[in-house]
Short mmCIF file of C-alpha atoms in Angstrom, two decimals:
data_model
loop_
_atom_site.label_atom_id
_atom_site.label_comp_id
_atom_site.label_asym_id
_atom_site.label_seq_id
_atom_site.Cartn_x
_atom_site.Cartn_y
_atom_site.Cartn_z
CA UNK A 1 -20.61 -8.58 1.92
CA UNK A 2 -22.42 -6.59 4.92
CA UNK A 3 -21.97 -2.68 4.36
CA UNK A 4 -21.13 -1.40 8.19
CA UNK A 5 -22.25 2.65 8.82
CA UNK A 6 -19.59 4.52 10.53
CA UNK A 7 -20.65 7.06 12.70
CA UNK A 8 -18.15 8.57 15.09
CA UNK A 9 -16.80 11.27 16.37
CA UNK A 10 -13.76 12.74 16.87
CA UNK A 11 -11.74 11.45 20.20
CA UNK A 12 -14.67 8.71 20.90
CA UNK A 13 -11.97 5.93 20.37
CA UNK A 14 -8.53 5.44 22.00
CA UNK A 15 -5.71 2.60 19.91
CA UNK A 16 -2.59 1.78 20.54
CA UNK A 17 -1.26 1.54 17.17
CA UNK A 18 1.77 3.30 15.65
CA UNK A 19 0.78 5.40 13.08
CA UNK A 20 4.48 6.83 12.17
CA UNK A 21 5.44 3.84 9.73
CA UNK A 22 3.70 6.12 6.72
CA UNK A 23 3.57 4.65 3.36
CA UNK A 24 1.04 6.86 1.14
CA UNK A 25 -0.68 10.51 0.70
CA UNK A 26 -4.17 10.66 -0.58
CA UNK A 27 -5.89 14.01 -1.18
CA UNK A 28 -9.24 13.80 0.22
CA UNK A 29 -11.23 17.53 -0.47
CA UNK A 30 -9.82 19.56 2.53
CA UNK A 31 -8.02 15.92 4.63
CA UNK A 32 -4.99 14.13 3.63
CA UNK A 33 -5.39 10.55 4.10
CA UNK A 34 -2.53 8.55 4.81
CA UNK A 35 -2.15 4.91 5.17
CA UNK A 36 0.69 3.52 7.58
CA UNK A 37 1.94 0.24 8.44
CA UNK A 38 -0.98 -0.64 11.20
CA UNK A 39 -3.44 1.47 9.95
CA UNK A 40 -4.99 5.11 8.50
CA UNK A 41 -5.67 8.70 9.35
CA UNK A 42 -6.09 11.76 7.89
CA UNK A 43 -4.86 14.94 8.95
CA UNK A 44 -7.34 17.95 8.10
CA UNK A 45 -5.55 20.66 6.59
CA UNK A 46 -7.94 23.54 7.87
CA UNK A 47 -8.33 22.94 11.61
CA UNK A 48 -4.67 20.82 11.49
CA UNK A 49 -6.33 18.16 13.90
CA UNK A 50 -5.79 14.52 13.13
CA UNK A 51 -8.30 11.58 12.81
CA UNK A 52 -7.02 7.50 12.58
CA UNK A 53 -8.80 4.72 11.61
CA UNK A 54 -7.95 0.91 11.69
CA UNK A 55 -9.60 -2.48 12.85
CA UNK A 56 -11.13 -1.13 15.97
CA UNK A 57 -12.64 1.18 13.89
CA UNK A 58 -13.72 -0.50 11.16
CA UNK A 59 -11.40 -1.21 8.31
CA UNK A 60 -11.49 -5.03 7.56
CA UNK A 61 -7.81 -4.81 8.09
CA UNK A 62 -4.73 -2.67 9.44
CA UNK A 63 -2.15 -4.58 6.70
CA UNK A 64 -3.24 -1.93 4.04
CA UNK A 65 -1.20 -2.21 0.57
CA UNK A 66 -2.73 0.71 -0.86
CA UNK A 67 -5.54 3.04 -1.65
CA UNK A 68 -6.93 5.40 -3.63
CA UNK A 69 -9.45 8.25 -4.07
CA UNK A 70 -12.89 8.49 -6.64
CA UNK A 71 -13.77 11.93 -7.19
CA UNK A 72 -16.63 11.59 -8.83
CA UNK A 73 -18.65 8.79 -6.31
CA UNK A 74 -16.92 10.43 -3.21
CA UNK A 75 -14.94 7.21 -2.07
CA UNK A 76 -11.51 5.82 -1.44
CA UNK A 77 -10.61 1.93 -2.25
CA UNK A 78 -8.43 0.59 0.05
CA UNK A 79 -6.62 -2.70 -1.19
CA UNK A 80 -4.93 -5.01 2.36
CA UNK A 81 -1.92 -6.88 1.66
CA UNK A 82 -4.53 -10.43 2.03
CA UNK A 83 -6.58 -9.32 -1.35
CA UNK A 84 -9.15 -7.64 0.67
CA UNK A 85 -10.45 -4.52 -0.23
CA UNK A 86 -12.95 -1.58 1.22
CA UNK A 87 -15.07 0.76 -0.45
CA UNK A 88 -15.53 3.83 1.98
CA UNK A 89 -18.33 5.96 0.88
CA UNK A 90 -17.20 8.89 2.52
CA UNK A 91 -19.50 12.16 3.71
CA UNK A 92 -19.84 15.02 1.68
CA UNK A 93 -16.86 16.54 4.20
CA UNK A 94 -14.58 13.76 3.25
CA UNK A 95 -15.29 11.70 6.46
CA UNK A 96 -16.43 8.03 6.70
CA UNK A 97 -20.43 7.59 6.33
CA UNK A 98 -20.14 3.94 5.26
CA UNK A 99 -17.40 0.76 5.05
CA UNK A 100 -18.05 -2.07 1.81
CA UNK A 101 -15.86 -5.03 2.16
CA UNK A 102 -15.24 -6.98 -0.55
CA UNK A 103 -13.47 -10.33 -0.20
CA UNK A 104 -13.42 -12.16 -3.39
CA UNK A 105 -10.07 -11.85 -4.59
CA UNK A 106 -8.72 -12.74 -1.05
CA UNK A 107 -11.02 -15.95 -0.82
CA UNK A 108 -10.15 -16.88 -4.07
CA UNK A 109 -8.40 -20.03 -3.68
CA UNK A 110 -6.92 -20.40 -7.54
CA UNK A 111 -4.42 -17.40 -7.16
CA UNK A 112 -1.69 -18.48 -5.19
CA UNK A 113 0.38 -15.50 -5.43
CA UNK A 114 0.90 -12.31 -3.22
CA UNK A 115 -2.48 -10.25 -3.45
CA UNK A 116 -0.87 -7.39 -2.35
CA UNK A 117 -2.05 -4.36 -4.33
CA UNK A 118 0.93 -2.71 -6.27
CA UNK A 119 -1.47 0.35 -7.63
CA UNK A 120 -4.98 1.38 -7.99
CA UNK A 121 -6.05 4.01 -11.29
CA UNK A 122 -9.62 4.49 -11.79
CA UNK A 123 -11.29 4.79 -15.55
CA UNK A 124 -14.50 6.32 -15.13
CA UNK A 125 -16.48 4.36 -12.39
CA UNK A 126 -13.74 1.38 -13.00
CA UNK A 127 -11.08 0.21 -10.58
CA UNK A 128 -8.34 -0.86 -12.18
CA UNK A 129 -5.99 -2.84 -9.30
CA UNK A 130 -2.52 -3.80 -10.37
CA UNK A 131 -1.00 -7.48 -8.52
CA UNK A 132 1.44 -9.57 -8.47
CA UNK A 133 -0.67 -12.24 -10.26
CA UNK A 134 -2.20 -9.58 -13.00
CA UNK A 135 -5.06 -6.98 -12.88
CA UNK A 136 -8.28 -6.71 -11.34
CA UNK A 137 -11.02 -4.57 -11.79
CA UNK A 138 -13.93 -3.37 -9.63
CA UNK A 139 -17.26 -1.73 -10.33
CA UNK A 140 -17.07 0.77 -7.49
CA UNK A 141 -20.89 1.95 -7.96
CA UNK A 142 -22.08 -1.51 -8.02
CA UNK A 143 -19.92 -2.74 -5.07
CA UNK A 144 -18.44 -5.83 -7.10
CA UNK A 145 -15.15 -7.28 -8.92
CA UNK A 146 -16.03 -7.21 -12.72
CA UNK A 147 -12.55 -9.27 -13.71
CA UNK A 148 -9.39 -11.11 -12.22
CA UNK A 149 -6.70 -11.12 -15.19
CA UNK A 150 -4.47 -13.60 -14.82
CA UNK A 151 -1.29 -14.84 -17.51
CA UNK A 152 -1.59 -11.92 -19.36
CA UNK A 153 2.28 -11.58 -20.10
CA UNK A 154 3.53 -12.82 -23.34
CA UNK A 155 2.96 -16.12 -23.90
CA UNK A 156 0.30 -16.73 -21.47
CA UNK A 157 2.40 -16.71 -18.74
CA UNK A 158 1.75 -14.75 -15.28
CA UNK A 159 3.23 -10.97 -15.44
CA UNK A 160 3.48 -9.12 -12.32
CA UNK A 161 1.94 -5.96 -12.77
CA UNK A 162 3.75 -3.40 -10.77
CA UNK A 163 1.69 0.11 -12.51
CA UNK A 164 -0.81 0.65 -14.90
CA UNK A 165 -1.37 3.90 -16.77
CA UNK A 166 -4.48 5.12 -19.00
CA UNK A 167 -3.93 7.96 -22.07
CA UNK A 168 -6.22 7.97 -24.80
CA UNK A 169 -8.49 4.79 -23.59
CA UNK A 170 -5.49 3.02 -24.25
CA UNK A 171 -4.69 0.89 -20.67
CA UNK A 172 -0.89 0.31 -20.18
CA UNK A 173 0.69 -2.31 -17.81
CA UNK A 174 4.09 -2.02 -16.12
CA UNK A 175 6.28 -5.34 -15.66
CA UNK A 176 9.51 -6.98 -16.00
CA UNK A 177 8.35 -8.12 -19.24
CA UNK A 178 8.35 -4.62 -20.59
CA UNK A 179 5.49 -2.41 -21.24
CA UNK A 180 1.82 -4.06 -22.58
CA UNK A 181 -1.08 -1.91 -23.28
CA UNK A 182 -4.82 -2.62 -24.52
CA UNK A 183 -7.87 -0.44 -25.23
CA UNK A 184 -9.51 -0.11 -22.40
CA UNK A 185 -12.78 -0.47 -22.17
CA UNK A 186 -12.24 -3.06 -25.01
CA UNK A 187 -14.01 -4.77 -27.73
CA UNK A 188 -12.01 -8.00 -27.41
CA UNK A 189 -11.31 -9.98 -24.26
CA UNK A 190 -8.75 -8.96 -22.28
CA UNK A 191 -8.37 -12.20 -20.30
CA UNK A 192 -6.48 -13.56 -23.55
CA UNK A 193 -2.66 -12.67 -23.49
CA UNK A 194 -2.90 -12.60 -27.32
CA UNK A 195 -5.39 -9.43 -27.09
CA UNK A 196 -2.60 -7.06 -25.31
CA UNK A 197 0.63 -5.96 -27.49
CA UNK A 198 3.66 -5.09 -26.35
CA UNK A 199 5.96 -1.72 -26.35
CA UNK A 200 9.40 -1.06 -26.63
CA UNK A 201 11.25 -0.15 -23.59
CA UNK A 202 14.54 1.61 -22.89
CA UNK A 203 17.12 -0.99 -23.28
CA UNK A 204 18.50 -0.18 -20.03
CA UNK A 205 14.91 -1.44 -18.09
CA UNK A 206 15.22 -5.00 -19.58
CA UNK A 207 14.82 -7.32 -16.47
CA UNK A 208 14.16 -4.04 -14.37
CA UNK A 209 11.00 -2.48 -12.17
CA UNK A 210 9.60 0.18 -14.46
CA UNK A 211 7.01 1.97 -13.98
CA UNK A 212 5.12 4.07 -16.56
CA UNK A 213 3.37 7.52 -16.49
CA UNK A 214 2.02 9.56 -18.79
CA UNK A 215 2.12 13.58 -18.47
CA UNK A 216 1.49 16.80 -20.59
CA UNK A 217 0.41 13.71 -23.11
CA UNK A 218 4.39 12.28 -23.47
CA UNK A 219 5.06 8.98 -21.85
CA UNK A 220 7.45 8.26 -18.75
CA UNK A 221 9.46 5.16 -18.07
CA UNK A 222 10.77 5.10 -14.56
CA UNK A 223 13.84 2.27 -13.84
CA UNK A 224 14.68 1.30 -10.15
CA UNK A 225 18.32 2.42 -9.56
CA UNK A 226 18.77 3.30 -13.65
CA UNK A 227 16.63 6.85 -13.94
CA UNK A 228 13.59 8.17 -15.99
CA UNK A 229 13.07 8.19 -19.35
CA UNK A 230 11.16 10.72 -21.89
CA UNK A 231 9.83 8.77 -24.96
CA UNK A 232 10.05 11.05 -28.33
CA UNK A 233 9.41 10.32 -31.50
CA UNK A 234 9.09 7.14 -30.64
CA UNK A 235 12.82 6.59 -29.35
CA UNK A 236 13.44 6.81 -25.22
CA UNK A 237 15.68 9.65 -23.74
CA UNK A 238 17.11 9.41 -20.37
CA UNK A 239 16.17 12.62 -18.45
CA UNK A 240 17.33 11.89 -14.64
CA UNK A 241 19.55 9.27 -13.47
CA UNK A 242 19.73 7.28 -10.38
CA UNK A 243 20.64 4.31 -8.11
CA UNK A 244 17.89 4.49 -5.88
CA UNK A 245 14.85 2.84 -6.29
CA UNK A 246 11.77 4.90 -6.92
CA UNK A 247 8.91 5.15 -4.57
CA UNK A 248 6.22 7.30 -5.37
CA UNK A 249 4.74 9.00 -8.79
CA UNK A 250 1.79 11.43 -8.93
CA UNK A 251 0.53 13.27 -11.56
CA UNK A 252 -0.91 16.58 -10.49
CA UNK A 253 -2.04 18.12 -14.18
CA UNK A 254 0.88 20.59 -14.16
CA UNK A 255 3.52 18.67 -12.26
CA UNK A 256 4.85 15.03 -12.11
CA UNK A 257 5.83 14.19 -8.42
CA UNK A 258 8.04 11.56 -7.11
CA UNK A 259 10.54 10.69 -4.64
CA UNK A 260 13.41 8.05 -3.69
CA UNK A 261 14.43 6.99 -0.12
CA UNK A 262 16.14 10.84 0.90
CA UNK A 263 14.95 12.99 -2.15
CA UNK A 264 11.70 14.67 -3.96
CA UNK A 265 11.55 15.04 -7.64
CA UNK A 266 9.50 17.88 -9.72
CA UNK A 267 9.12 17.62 -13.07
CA UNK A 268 7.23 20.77 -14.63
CA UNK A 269 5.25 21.58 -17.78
CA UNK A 270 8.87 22.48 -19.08
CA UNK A 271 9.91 19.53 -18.40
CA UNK A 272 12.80 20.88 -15.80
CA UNK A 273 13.12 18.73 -12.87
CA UNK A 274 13.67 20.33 -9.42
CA UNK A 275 14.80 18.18 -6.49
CA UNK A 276 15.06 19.02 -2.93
CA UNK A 277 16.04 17.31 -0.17
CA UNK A 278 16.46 17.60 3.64
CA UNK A 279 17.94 15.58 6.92
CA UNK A 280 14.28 14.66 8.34
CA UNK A 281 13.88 12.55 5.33
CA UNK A 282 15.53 8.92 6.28
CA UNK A 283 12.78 6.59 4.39
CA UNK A 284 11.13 8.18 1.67
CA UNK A 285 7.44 6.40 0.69
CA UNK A 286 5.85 9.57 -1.42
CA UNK A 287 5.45 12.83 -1.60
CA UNK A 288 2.62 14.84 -2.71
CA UNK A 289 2.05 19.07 -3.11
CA UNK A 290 -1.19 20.27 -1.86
CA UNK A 291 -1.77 23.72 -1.97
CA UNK A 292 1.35 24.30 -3.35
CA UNK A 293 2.81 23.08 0.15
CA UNK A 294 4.98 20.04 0.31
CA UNK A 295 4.05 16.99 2.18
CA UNK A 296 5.49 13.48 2.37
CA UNK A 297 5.08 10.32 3.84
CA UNK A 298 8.23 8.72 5.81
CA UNK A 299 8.88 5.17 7.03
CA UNK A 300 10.28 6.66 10.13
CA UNK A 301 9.38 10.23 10.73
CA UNK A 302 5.89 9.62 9.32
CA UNK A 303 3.81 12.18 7.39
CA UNK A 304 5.23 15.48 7.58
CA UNK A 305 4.58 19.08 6.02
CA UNK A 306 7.23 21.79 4.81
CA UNK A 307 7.50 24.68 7.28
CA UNK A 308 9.20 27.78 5.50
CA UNK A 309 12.79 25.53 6.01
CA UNK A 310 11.43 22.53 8.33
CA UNK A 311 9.51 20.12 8.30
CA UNK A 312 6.73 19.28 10.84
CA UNK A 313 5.79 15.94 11.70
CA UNK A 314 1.68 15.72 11.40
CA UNK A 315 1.20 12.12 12.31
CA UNK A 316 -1.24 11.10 15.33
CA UNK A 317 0.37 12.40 18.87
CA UNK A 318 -2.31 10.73 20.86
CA UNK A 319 -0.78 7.18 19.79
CA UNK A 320 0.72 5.14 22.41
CA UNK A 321 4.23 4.09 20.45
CA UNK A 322 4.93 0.35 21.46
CA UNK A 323 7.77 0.56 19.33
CA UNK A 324 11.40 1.42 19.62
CA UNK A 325 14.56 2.56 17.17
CA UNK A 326 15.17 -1.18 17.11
CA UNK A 327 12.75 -3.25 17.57
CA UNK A 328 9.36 -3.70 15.16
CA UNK A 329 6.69 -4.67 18.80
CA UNK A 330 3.93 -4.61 16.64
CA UNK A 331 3.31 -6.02 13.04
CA UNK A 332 0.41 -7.03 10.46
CA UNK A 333 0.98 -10.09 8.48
CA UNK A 334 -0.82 -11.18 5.10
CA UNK A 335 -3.84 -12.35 6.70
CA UNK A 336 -4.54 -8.80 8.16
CA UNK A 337 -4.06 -10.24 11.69
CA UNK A 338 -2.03 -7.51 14.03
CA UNK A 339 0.70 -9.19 16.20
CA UNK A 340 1.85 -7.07 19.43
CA UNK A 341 4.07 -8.49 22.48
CA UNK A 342 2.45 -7.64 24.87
CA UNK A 343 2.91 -4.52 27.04
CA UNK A 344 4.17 -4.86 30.25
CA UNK A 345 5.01 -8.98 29.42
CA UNK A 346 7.58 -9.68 26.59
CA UNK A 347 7.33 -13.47 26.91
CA UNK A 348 3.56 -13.63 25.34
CA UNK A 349 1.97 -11.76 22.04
CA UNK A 350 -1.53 -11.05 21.18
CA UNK A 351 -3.07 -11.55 17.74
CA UNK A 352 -5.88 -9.77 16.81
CA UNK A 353 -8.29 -9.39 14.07
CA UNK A 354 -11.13 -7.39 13.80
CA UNK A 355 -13.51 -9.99 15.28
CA UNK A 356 -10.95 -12.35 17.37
CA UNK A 357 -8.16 -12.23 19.49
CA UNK A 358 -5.49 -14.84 20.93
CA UNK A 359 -3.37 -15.17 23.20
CA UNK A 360 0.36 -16.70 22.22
CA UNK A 361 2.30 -18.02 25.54
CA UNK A 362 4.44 -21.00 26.97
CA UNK A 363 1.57 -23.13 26.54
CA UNK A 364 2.20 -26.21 23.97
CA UNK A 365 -1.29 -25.23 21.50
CA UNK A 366 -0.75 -21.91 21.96
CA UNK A 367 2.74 -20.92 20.69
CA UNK A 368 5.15 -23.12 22.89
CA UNK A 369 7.07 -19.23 23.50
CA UNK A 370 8.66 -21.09 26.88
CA UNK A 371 8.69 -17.87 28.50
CA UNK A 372 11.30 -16.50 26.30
CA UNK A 373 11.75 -12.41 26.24
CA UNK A 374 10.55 -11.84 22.97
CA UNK A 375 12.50 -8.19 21.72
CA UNK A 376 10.71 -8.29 17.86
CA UNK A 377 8.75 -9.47 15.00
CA UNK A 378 8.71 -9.88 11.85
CA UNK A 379 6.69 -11.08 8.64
CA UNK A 380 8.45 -12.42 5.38
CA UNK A 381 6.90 -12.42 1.59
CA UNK A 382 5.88 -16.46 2.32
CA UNK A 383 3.54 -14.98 5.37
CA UNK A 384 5.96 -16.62 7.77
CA UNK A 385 6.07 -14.83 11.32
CA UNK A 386 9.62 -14.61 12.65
CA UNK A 387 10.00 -13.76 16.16
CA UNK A 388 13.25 -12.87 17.91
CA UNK A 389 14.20 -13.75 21.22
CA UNK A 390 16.91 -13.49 24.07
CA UNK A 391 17.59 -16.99 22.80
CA UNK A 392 17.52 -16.77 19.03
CA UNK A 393 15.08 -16.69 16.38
CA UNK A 394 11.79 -18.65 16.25
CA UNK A 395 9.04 -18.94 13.31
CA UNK A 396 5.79 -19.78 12.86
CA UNK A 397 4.63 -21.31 9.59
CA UNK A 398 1.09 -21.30 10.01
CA UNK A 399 -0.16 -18.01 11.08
CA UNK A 400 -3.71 -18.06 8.84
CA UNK A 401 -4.31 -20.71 11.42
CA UNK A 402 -3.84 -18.70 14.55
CA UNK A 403 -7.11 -16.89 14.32
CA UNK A 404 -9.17 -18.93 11.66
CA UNK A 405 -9.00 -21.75 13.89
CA UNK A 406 -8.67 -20.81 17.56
CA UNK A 407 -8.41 -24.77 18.64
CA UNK A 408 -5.41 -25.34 16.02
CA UNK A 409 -2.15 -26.07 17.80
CA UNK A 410 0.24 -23.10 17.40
CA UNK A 411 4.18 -23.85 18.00
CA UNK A 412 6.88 -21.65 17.18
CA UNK A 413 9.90 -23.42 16.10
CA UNK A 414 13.35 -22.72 16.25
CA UNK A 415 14.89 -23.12 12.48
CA UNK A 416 17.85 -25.31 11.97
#
């Protein structure tokens, strides 16, 4: 683990990443930090200037899966899509002092699964990191993973974890299985299945996403394309309905946020829900209200801010946009290595890290591309890299190698 200062200013650093594939809001003091597909920035709410961040500038990664702010120590956690994660102790005006890396989860060769970070809640100066495989937690004062918690579902078996919530020191886990819950800290050992218990969920979420919130001290169940659901004395009421799958849900004290692909929810103290919508929204990710204005953060349009009627797009304008309306140019795959074809010659890519680069080309070790125009990439859940050409579609299976091993033979190969 080597702790790396960060000390620099304001338009000392040019990239060439796109910044407008947003995916989450953070509240950071007076900055919104959002994370996008290649990278983070924030966008200062009192002087309305910008400020990005990604492997040029320090983050272990660009591939982040998602982050989170600690009031009380003055960071933000970010969790990459490899099982890597950052600590960034931040300055007392919410800018980077200091980057941690932690990379035990990601080097830990026992969890085969996706280590893709799902959620991140913190109980006191606990990190509690939802996965595919389980949980995870983090001590974020002393820098270090505390537990991996694996086959916690019923049974034993591996659960994937897609939310966690905390009332009452009571821990609760969202997944297919239904909901699970714990006392958290606990007496008992939470790496035994047999020490969690399970609660009843709304029929209609059996075999479904759910995610659960609490607010104004009542649990929430929210279904992918089925709705929300109130729990009252102990029986669950359907309160919104819908077909879309839910993105986002944040719990500002007096309000419960969230949003699907084209529309923002508002649930007040009332319990009324309010939803707005307007055409610049095309990809939803979440939506957030800071000082009682309305930002969200879109796949396409990326991070934008209600004006009166409008709204204003806020994301980096300094970024040189590689990409087009439809082609992806420019990726991050599991590893955290960034894949670009390269400007100004389509028939080679460069794949980059924050220590190493490499060149892919016609050569036969390094990618066997024949000179083919290469119009996009791609990444699927397996961490193969699919690249389309004028000539069809070509993968490459072994991508970890590309940059781990800068001798290994790289070919991509056309699929039968």
């Amino acid at each position: 683990m080597i702790a790396q200062d960060f000390d620099q200013e304001i338009g000392s650093w040019k990239t060439h990443f796109d910044l407008t594939k947003t995916k989450k809001i953070v509240p950071v003091k007076n900055k919104l930090y959002c994370s996008a597909e290649n990278g983070l920035f924030y966008y200062d709410t009192d002087n309305e200037k910008t400020k990005q961040f990604d492997i040029l500038e320090g983050l272990s990664e660009n591939g982040i899966a998602n982050f989170a702010f600690h009031e009380a120590t003055n960071q933000i956690l970010i969790a990459y899509k490899s099982g890597n994660v950052d600590l960034i102790k931040l300055r007392a005006n919410g800018d980077f002092n200091k980057i941690v890396p932690l990379s035990t989860l990601k080097n830990d060769l026992s969890i085969f699964e996706n280590k893709s970070a799902n959620h991140i809640i913190f109980q006191k100066n606990t990190a509690i990191i939802a996965y595919d495989f389980g949980l995870a937690t983090i001590d974020i004062e002393k820098n270090t993973f505390t537990a991996i918690y694996k086959n916690i579902g019923k049974n034993g078996k591996m659960t994937k974890v897609s939310r966690t919530s905390i009332l009452n020191d009571t821990l609760y886990l969202s997944t297919k299985e239904g909901i699970r819950y714990a006392a958290f800290p606990s007496q008992k050992n939470l790496l035994n299945f047999e020490n969690w218990t399970n609660k009843t969920i709304p029929t209609e979420a059996n075999g479904q996403n759910i995610y659960v919130e609490h607010f104004q001290n009542q649990m929430f169940c929210f279904v992918d394309k089925i709705g929300v659901f109130n729990l009252k004395n102990n029986q669950w009421e359907k309160i919104h309905s819908t077909s879309k799958n839910i993105h986002s849900i944040d719990n500002q004290i007096n309000k419960l946020n969230w949003c699907d692909s084209t529309n923002i929810f508002t649930l007040n103290k009332n319990l009324e829900i309010e939803k707005k919508t307007h055409p610049s929204f095309t990809q939803l990710n979440d939506f957030i209200i800071f000082n009682e204005t309305k930002f969200v953060a879109d796949y396409k349009a990326g991070l934008m801010k209600e004006n009166i009627n409008n709204y204003d797009t806020l994301s980096p304008k300094n970024v040189i946009n590689f990409f087009n309306k439809t082609t992806d140019q420019q990726i991050t795959d599991l590893n955290g290595y960034l894949w670009t074809i390269k400007p100004g010659d389509k028939t080679k890519i460069i794949v980059s890290d924050k220590t190493k680069t490499r060149e892919l080309n016609s050569s036969v070790e390094n990618g066997a591309l024949n000179g083919l125009a290469i119009n996009t990439l791609a990444v699927d859940a397996d961490g193969f890299i699919w690249i389309g050409t004028q000539e069809g579609i070509y993968s490459i299976d072994n991508a970890y190698e590309v940059l781990s091993n800068l001798q290994s033979v790289i070919s991509a190969t056309k699929p039968v």
